[in-house]
């Protein structure tokens, strides 16, 4: 097996950094100016976590491509970390969205689009009742509230190194087997050990043990983990998860915000899962902020009676802009025209092409790396076997190598997701976009091992 030459990696990283600085003067200038009014020079702090020493400032995006203020064009394989999995400004949604904006956005009253959306979500994902909010983070927070209210239990169970948005209870990881705040967790409201149990994904005995005490309101799970790279469930894991949660009176919340890449009905529809609650955000409105959570008949029946009408506005579930007319119009048209079986039938083979191309390069250079794929999402790993859980995935992270691969790609007009080596395919991505990435990936590898 070939090993990456670390001295060379450090040298090449500097070369790429210089190239980036030299070719992005306008972004650099804007970033300097932004320091004076925006904390860290960006509208949201994580926007500094790109491979270059400053973020590129975007001018516009269309389909699978975007351009920056220095006049560079990029193939976008990040797609707003799934928020733009629909492609940027898809033509098929623009008329609907602009018409809605001209007719008003926020009323605190429903529009007829809500009914189409509720009916379509029920048909697609198999849960009968739905609510609309603005972000997947909020949808998860509200689902947790419902779970606690119905079970009268305080704890939540998540998987080590999960990500479900900035939900306090989920910002917990195992430290030598003990639950504590995740690294970077800024000002946790309480030590998450008080609210959260954390176990490894794919560990059935740990799940049995954690739920046996009957104090866990719900398991919040991505059906396949995606936020430390793609980690597939073992065969039979979902059956066990469902059986144990039911037996112990624990509700099961499935978060499909990323795994909607599996197919038009997400992982849930593709693999016949039966969650009690279901969450999805990000691409469901083609980039317009919106998210939804759905629930089973039984959960809906029990939830309806929880709060008297006079207190319904102070039950902790809300957001003045939630369920606004623009979100609903965007969801309606996205479900009707973008997240369609026809588009998935294009997107998934392109992700397979990505997987094949990257695998060929890895094999050619005899690297101990692999590629994993879930529907139209693919990701390469710097380890020889698929990780089965978050700890194994975290141990495989190689920050310098990540930075280098990302920067090398960025300097050649390809954007990968900043937090891992993920590529996502939109309905507008082309074969030549994918093949360009394979070529650049090969070049990057050659620069490290030749
Ligand atoms: C699985 C999952 N759920 C929820 C979220 C939160 O989404 P948002 O940041 O849009 O609230 C994310 C974000 O990456 C996610 O990956």
Coordinates of C-alpha atoms and ligand atoms in Angstrom, one line a residue:
X1 CA 0.0 0.0 0.0
X2 CA 1.2 3.5 -0.8
X3 CA 1.5 6.0 2.0
X4 CA 1.1 9.8 1.7
X5 CA 4.4 11.6 2.1
X6 CA 3.8 14.0 5.0
X7 CA 6.7 16.3 4.2
X8 CA 5.5 16.7 0.7
X9 CA 1.9 17.2 2.0
X10 CA 3.1 20.1 4.1
X11 CA 5.0 21.6 1.2
X12 CA 2.2 21.2 -1.3
X13 CA -0.3 22.6 1.1
X14 CA 1.7 25.8 1.2
X15 CA 2.0 25.9 -2.6
X16 CA -1.8 25.6 -2.9
X17 CA -2.4 28.2 -0.2
X18 CA -0.2 30.7 -2.2
X19 CA -2.0 29.9 -5.4
X20 CA -5.4 30.4 -3.7
X21 CA -4.3 33.8 -2.2
X22 CA -2.9 35.0 -5.5
X23 CA -6.0 34.0 -7.5
X24 CA -8.6 35.4 -5.1
X25 CA -7.7 39.0 -4.4
X26 CA -11.2 40.4 -4.4
X27 CA -12.5 37.8 -1.9
X28 CA -9.5 38.6 0.2
X29 CA -10.2 42.3 0.1
X30 CA -13.9 41.7 1.0
X31 CA -12.9 39.4 3.8
X32 CA -10.6 42.1 5.3
X33 CA -13.3 44.7 5.1
X34 CA -15.9 42.2 6.6
X35 CA -13.7 41.8 9.7
X36 CA -14.7 45.3 10.8
X37 CA -18.4 44.6 11.0
X38 CA -18.9 40.8 11.1
X39 CA -17.6 38.6 13.9
X40 CA -14.7 36.6 12.2
X41 CA -15.5 38.4 8.9
X42 CA -18.4 36.1 8.0
X43 CA -22.2 36.2 8.6
X44 CA -22.0 32.9 10.4
X45 CA -18.9 31.7 12.3
X46 CA -18.5 28.3 10.6
X47 CA -18.1 30.0 7.2
X48 CA -14.4 30.4 8.0
X49 CA -14.0 26.6 8.0
X50 CA -13.0 26.3 4.4
X51 CA -9.6 25.1 3.1
X52 CA -8.4 28.5 2.0
X53 CA -7.3 31.1 4.5
X54 CA -10.5 33.1 3.7
X55 CA -13.8 32.1 2.2
X56 CA -14.6 32.9 -1.5
X57 CA -17.3 35.5 -1.8
X58 CA -20.1 34.2 -4.1
X59 CA -21.7 36.3 -6.8
X60 CA -24.3 33.8 -8.3
X61 CA -25.2 30.2 -8.7
X62 CA -27.2 28.3 -11.2
X63 CA -27.8 24.5 -11.2
X64 CA -24.6 22.7 -10.2
X65 CA -22.3 25.7 -10.7
X66 CA -21.6 29.0 -9.1
X67 CA -19.2 31.9 -9.6
X68 CA -17.2 34.1 -7.2
X69 CA -16.2 37.8 -7.1
X70 CA -12.9 37.1 -8.7
X71 CA -14.6 35.7 -11.8
X72 CA -13.9 32.0 -11.1
X73 CA -16.5 29.4 -12.0
X74 CA -16.9 26.3 -9.8
X75 CA -18.5 22.9 -10.0
X76 CA -20.5 22.7 -6.7
X77 CA -20.3 19.3 -5.1
X78 CA -21.0 20.8 -1.7
X79 CA -24.4 22.2 -2.7
X80 CA -24.8 24.1 0.6
X81 CA -24.2 20.9 2.5
X82 CA -27.4 19.5 1.1
X83 CA -29.4 22.8 1.4
X84 CA -29.0 23.2 -2.4
X85 CA -29.2 19.5 -3.4
X86 CA -31.9 20.7 -5.7
X87 CA -29.3 22.7 -7.6
X88 CA -29.1 26.5 -7.3
X89 CA -32.1 28.5 -8.4
X90 CA -33.6 25.7 -10.3
X91 CA -35.7 27.1 -13.3
X92 CA -38.6 24.8 -12.5
X93 CA -39.2 26.5 -9.1
X94 CA -38.5 30.1 -9.9
X95 CA -41.8 31.2 -11.3
X96 CA -43.7 29.8 -8.3
X97 CA -41.3 31.3 -5.8
X98 CA -41.2 34.8 -7.3
X99 CA -45.0 34.8 -7.8
X100 CA -45.4 33.9 -4.1
X101 CA -43.0 36.7 -3.1
X102 CA -45.1 39.2 -5.1
X103 CA -48.2 38.0 -3.2
X104 CA -46.8 38.3 0.3
X105 CA -44.7 36.0 2.4
X106 CA -45.7 36.2 6.1
X107 CA -49.3 36.3 7.4
X108 CA -49.4 33.9 10.4
X109 CA -52.2 32.3 8.5
X110 CA -52.2 29.1 6.3
X111 CA -52.2 29.1 2.5
X112 CA -53.7 26.4 0.3
X113 CA -50.2 25.2 -0.5
X114 CA -50.0 23.8 3.0
X115 CA -52.5 21.1 2.2
X116 CA -50.7 19.9 -0.9
X117 CA -47.5 19.8 1.2
X118 CA -49.1 17.8 4.1
X119 CA -50.7 15.3 1.7
X120 CA -47.5 14.8 -0.3
X121 CA -45.3 14.4 2.7
X122 CA -47.7 11.8 4.1
X123 CA -47.7 9.9 0.8
X124 CA -44.0 10.0 0.4
X125 CA -42.8 9.2 3.9
X126 CA -45.7 7.3 5.3
X127 CA -46.5 9.4 8.4
X128 CA -49.9 11.0 8.4
X129 CA -49.5 14.3 10.3
X130 CA -47.0 17.2 9.7
X131 CA -45.9 20.5 11.0
X132 CA -43.7 23.1 9.3
X133 CA -40.9 25.2 10.8
X134 CA -37.8 27.0 9.5
X135 CA -34.8 24.7 10.0
X136 CA -34.1 21.1 10.7
X137 CA -32.5 22.1 14.0
X138 CA -35.9 23.5 15.0
X139 CA -37.8 20.5 13.7
X140 CA -35.5 18.2 15.9
X141 CA -36.0 20.4 18.9
X142 CA -39.8 20.3 18.5
X143 CA -39.7 16.5 18.0
X144 CA -37.7 16.1 21.2
X145 CA -40.3 18.2 23.1
X146 CA -43.1 16.0 21.8
X147 CA -41.2 12.9 22.8
X148 CA -40.6 14.1 26.3
X149 CA -44.2 15.3 26.7
X150 CA -45.6 12.0 25.7
X151 CA -43.3 9.7 27.5
X152 CA -42.8 11.8 30.6
X153 CA -39.1 10.9 30.4
X154 CA -36.2 13.3 30.4
X155 CA -33.4 11.7 28.5
X156 CA -32.6 11.6 24.8
X157 CA -30.4 9.0 23.2
X158 CA -28.1 9.8 20.2
X159 CA -25.2 8.2 18.5
X160 CA -21.6 9.2 19.1
X161 CA -20.5 11.9 16.6
X162 CA -24.0 12.4 15.3
X163 CA -25.1 15.9 14.0
X164 CA -28.7 17.0 14.1
X165 CA -28.2 20.8 14.0
X166 CA -27.4 22.9 17.0
X167 CA -29.7 21.0 19.3
X168 CA -28.3 21.2 22.8
X169 CA -29.0 17.6 23.8
X170 CA -27.2 16.3 20.7
X171 CA -24.0 18.1 21.3
X172 CA -22.6 15.3 23.3
X173 CA -19.9 12.7 22.6
X174 CA -18.2 9.9 24.5
X175 CA -14.9 10.6 26.2
X176 CA -13.4 7.3 27.3
X177 CA -16.9 5.9 27.4
X178 CA -18.3 8.8 29.5
X179 CA -20.8 11.4 28.0
X180 CA -19.6 15.0 27.9
X181 CA -19.9 18.1 25.8
X182 CA -18.7 17.7 22.2
X183 CA -15.4 19.4 21.4
X184 CA -16.2 23.0 20.5
X185 CA -19.5 23.1 22.3
X186 CA -19.8 26.8 23.2
X187 CA -21.5 27.5 26.6
X188 CA -23.6 24.3 26.9
X189 CA -26.8 25.1 28.8
X190 CA -26.1 22.1 31.1
X191 CA -23.6 19.3 31.0
X192 CA -25.2 17.2 28.2
X193 CA -24.6 14.1 30.4
X194 CA -27.7 15.3 32.3
X195 CA -29.9 15.2 29.2
X196 CA -28.3 12.7 26.9
X197 CA -27.2 9.1 26.6
X198 CA -24.6 8.5 23.9
X199 CA -23.9 5.1 22.4
X200 CA -22.1 3.9 19.2
X201 CA -24.1 3.4 16.1
X202 CA -24.5 -0.3 15.1
X203 CA -24.1 -1.5 18.7
X204 CA -27.2 -3.4 19.6
X205 CA -26.1 -4.5 23.2
X206 CA -25.3 -0.9 24.0
X207 CA -28.8 0.1 22.8
X208 CA -30.4 -2.6 24.9
X209 CA -28.5 -1.5 28.0
X210 CA -29.2 2.2 27.5
X211 CA -32.9 1.8 27.0
X212 CA -33.5 -0.9 29.7
X213 CA -33.8 1.6 32.5
X214 CA -36.9 3.2 30.9
X215 CA -35.7 6.8 31.3
X216 CA -35.1 7.6 27.6
X217 CA -37.9 9.6 25.8
X218 CA -36.6 9.0 22.3
X219 CA -33.8 7.9 20.1
X220 CA -32.9 10.6 17.6
X221 CA -31.1 8.9 14.6
X222 CA -30.0 9.5 11.1
X223 CA -30.9 6.2 9.4
X224 CA -27.4 6.1 8.0
X225 CA -24.9 8.5 9.6
X226 CA -23.7 11.2 7.2
X227 CA -22.0 13.9 9.2
X228 CA -18.7 12.2 9.9
X229 CA -18.7 10.6 6.5
X230 CA -21.2 8.0 5.4
X231 CA -21.7 5.1 7.9
X232 CA -24.2 2.5 6.8
X233 CA -26.2 0.5 9.3
X234 CA -25.3 -3.2 9.7
X235 CA -27.8 -5.6 8.2
X236 CA -30.7 -6.0 10.7
X237 CA -29.7 -2.9 12.7
X238 CA -32.9 -1.0 12.0
X239 CA -35.1 -4.0 12.8
X240 CA -33.3 -4.2 16.2
X241 CA -33.6 -0.4 16.8
X242 CA -37.3 -0.5 16.1
X243 CA -38.0 -3.6 18.2
X244 CA -36.0 -2.4 21.2
X245 CA -37.4 1.1 21.1
X246 CA -41.0 -0.3 20.9
X247 CA -40.4 -2.8 23.7
X248 CA -39.0 -0.1 26.1
X249 CA -41.6 2.5 25.3
X250 CA -39.0 4.8 23.7
X251 CA -40.0 6.9 20.7
X252 CA -38.0 6.7 17.5
X253 CA -37.2 10.0 15.6
X254 CA -35.6 9.5 12.2
X255 CA -33.8 12.6 10.9
X256 CA -33.7 12.5 7.1
X257 CA -32.3 15.9 6.5
X258 CA -29.2 14.4 4.7
X259 CA -30.4 10.9 3.9
X260 CA -33.0 12.3 1.5
X261 CA -30.1 11.6 -0.9
X262 CA -31.2 7.9 -0.8
X263 CA -34.3 8.5 -2.9
X264 CA -37.5 10.6 -3.2
X265 CA -38.9 9.0 -0.1
X266 CA -35.6 9.1 1.8
X267 CA -34.1 6.1 3.6
X268 CA -37.4 5.6 5.4
X269 CA -39.3 4.8 2.2
X270 CA -36.5 3.0 0.5
X271 CA -35.9 0.6 3.4
X272 CA -39.5 0.5 4.9
X273 CA -38.6 2.1 8.3
X274 CA -41.5 2.9 10.7
X275 CA -40.4 5.8 12.9
X276 CA -42.7 7.5 15.4
X277 CA -41.5 11.0 14.3
X278 CA -39.7 12.1 11.2
X279 CA -37.6 15.2 10.5
X280 CA -36.4 16.8 7.3
X281 CA -35.1 20.3 6.4
X282 CA -32.5 21.8 4.1
X283 CA -33.3 20.9 0.4
X284 CA -37.0 20.5 0.9
X285 CA -37.7 24.1 -0.2
X286 CA -34.9 24.4 -2.9
X287 CA -32.8 26.5 -0.5
X288 CA -35.7 28.7 0.8
X289 CA -35.6 28.2 4.6
X290 CA -38.1 25.6 5.7
X291 CA -38.2 22.2 7.5
X292 CA -40.9 19.8 8.5
X293 CA -41.6 17.1 11.1
X294 CA -44.1 14.3 10.8
X295 CA -45.7 12.0 13.3
X296 CA -47.6 8.7 13.5
X297 CA -51.3 8.6 14.1
X298 CA -50.7 7.6 17.7
X299 CA -48.2 10.3 18.4
X300 CA -50.5 12.9 16.7
X301 CA -53.5 11.7 18.9
X302 CA -51.5 12.0 22.1
X303 CA -49.9 15.3 21.1
X304 CA -53.2 17.1 20.3
X305 CA -54.4 16.8 23.8
X306 CA -51.2 18.1 25.5
X307 CA -51.8 21.8 25.3
X308 CA -55.0 23.7 25.9
X309 CA -55.9 26.2 23.2
X310 CA -55.2 29.2 25.4
X311 CA -51.6 28.1 25.8
X312 CA -50.9 26.8 22.3
X313 CA -48.7 29.9 21.5
X314 CA -46.4 29.3 24.5
X315 CA -45.9 25.5 24.3
X316 CA -42.3 26.0 23.3
X317 CA -42.9 25.0 19.7
X318 CA -43.1 27.9 17.3
X319 CA -41.3 30.6 15.4
X320 CA -43.3 33.6 14.0
X321 CA -42.0 33.0 10.5
X322 CA -42.6 29.2 10.6
X323 CA -45.1 27.9 8.1
X324 CA -44.9 31.1 6.1
X325 CA -46.4 31.3 2.6
X326 CA -43.0 31.4 0.8
X327 CA -41.8 28.2 2.6
X328 CA -44.9 26.4 1.7
X329 CA -44.9 27.5 -2.0
X330 CA -41.2 26.5 -2.2
X331 CA -41.9 23.1 -0.7
X332 CA -44.8 22.5 -2.9
X333 CA -42.9 23.1 -6.1
X334 CA -39.8 21.3 -4.9
X335 CA -41.7 18.2 -4.1
X336 CA -43.7 18.4 -7.3
X337 CA -40.8 19.3 -9.7
X338 CA -37.4 18.7 -8.2
X339 CA -37.2 15.9 -5.7
X340 CA -38.9 13.6 -8.2
X341 CA -38.2 9.9 -9.1
X342 CA -37.0 11.1 -12.6
X343 CA -34.4 13.4 -11.1
X344 CA -33.2 10.8 -8.7
X345 CA -32.8 8.4 -11.6
X346 CA -30.3 10.8 -13.0
X347 CA -28.6 11.8 -9.8
X348 CA -27.9 8.4 -8.4
X349 CA -26.0 7.0 -11.4
X350 CA -23.9 10.2 -11.4
X351 CA -22.9 9.5 -7.8
X352 CA -22.1 5.9 -8.8
X353 CA -19.9 7.4 -11.5
X354 CA -18.1 9.5 -8.9
X355 CA -17.7 6.4 -6.7
X356 CA -16.3 4.4 -9.6
X357 CA -13.9 7.1 -10.8
X358 CA -12.5 7.8 -7.3
X359 CA -12.2 4.1 -6.6
X360 CA -10.2 3.6 -9.8
X361 CA -7.8 6.3 -8.8
X362 CA -7.4 4.8 -5.3
X363 CA -6.7 1.4 -6.8
X364 CA -4.3 2.7 -9.4
X365 CA -2.2 4.4 -6.7
X366 CA -2.7 1.5 -4.2
X367 CA -3.9 3.8 -1.5
X368 CA -5.5 2.4 1.7
X369 CA -8.6 4.5 1.1
X370 CA -12.2 3.8 0.3
X371 CA -15.3 5.5 -1.1
X372 CA -18.8 5.1 0.4
X373 CA -22.0 6.1 -1.2
X374 CA -25.7 6.6 -0.2
X375 CA -27.9 7.4 -3.2
X376 CA -26.7 10.7 -4.7
X377 CA -24.1 11.3 -2.0
X378 CA -20.6 9.9 -2.1
X379 CA -17.6 10.4 0.2
X380 CA -14.0 9.2 0.3
X381 CA -12.2 8.0 3.5
X382 CA -8.6 7.9 4.4
X383 CA -8.9 4.4 5.8
X384 CA -9.0 0.9 4.2
X385 CA -12.3 -0.4 5.6
X386 CA -15.8 1.2 6.2
X387 CA -16.1 2.6 9.7
X388 CA -19.1 1.1 11.7
X389 CA -19.5 4.0 14.1
X390 CA -18.7 7.5 15.0
X391 CA -15.5 6.8 17.0
X392 CA -14.0 4.8 14.1
X393 CA -15.0 7.6 11.7
X394 CA -13.5 10.3 14.0
X395 CA -10.3 8.4 14.3
X396 CA -9.9 8.4 10.5
X397 CA -10.1 12.2 10.2
X398 CA -6.8 13.6 8.8
X399 CA -7.3 17.4 9.0
X400 CA -4.2 18.3 6.9
X401 CA -5.0 15.8 4.2
X402 CA -8.6 17.0 4.1
X403 CA -7.4 20.6 3.8
X404 CA -5.1 19.7 1.0
X405 CA -7.6 17.7 -1.0
X406 CA -10.2 20.4 -0.6
X407 CA -7.9 23.3 -1.5
X408 CA -6.4 21.5 -4.5
X409 CA -9.9 20.9 -5.8
X410 CA -11.0 24.5 -5.0
X411 CA -8.0 25.9 -6.9
X412 CA -9.1 23.9 -9.9
X413 CA -12.8 25.0 -9.7
X414 CA -14.4 22.3 -7.6
X415 CA -16.1 22.9 -4.2
X416 CA -16.3 19.9 -1.8
X417 CA -18.2 20.0 1.5
X418 CA -15.9 21.7 4.1
X419 CA -16.5 19.5 7.0
X420 CA -15.7 16.2 5.3
X421 CA -14.9 14.7 1.9
X422 CA -18.4 14.7 0.6
X423 CA -19.7 15.1 -2.9
X424 CA -23.4 15.6 -3.6
X425 CA -25.1 15.4 -7.0
X426 CA -27.9 17.7 -8.0
X427 CA -30.4 17.2 -10.9
X428 CA -28.2 19.6 -12.9
X429 CA -24.8 18.0 -12.3
X430 CA -23.4 16.5 -15.5
X431 CA -21.1 13.6 -16.3
X432 CA -18.4 16.0 -17.3
X433 CA -18.6 17.7 -13.8
X434 CA -18.1 14.3 -12.2
X435 CA -15.3 13.3 -14.6
X436 CA -13.5 16.7 -14.0
X437 CA -13.5 15.9 -10.3
X438 CA -12.0 12.4 -10.9
X439 CA -9.2 14.0 -13.0
X440 CA -8.5 16.6 -10.3
X441 CA -8.6 14.0 -7.6
X442 CA -6.1 11.9 -9.5
X443 CA -3.8 14.9 -9.9
X444 CA -4.0 15.7 -6.2
X445 CA -3.1 12.1 -5.3
X446 CA -0.2 12.1 -7.7
X447 CA 1.2 15.2 -6.2
X448 CA 1.4 13.4 -2.8
X449 CA 2.6 10.0 -3.7
X450 CA 4.6 10.2 -7.0
Ligands
LIG1 C1 -28.9 15.2 9.8 C2 -29.0 16.7 10.1 N1 -30.1 17.1 10.8 C3 -30.3 18.4 11.0 C4 -29.4 19.3 10.6 C5 -29.6 20.8 10.9 O1 -29.9 21.5 9.8 P1 -30.0 23.1 9.9 O2 -28.6 23.5 10.2 O3 -30.5 23.5 8.6 O4 -31.0 23.4 11.0 C6 -28.3 18.9 9.9 C7 -27.2 19.9 9.4 O5 -26.2 19.6 8.9 C8 -28.1 17.6 9.6 O6 -27.0 17.1 9.0

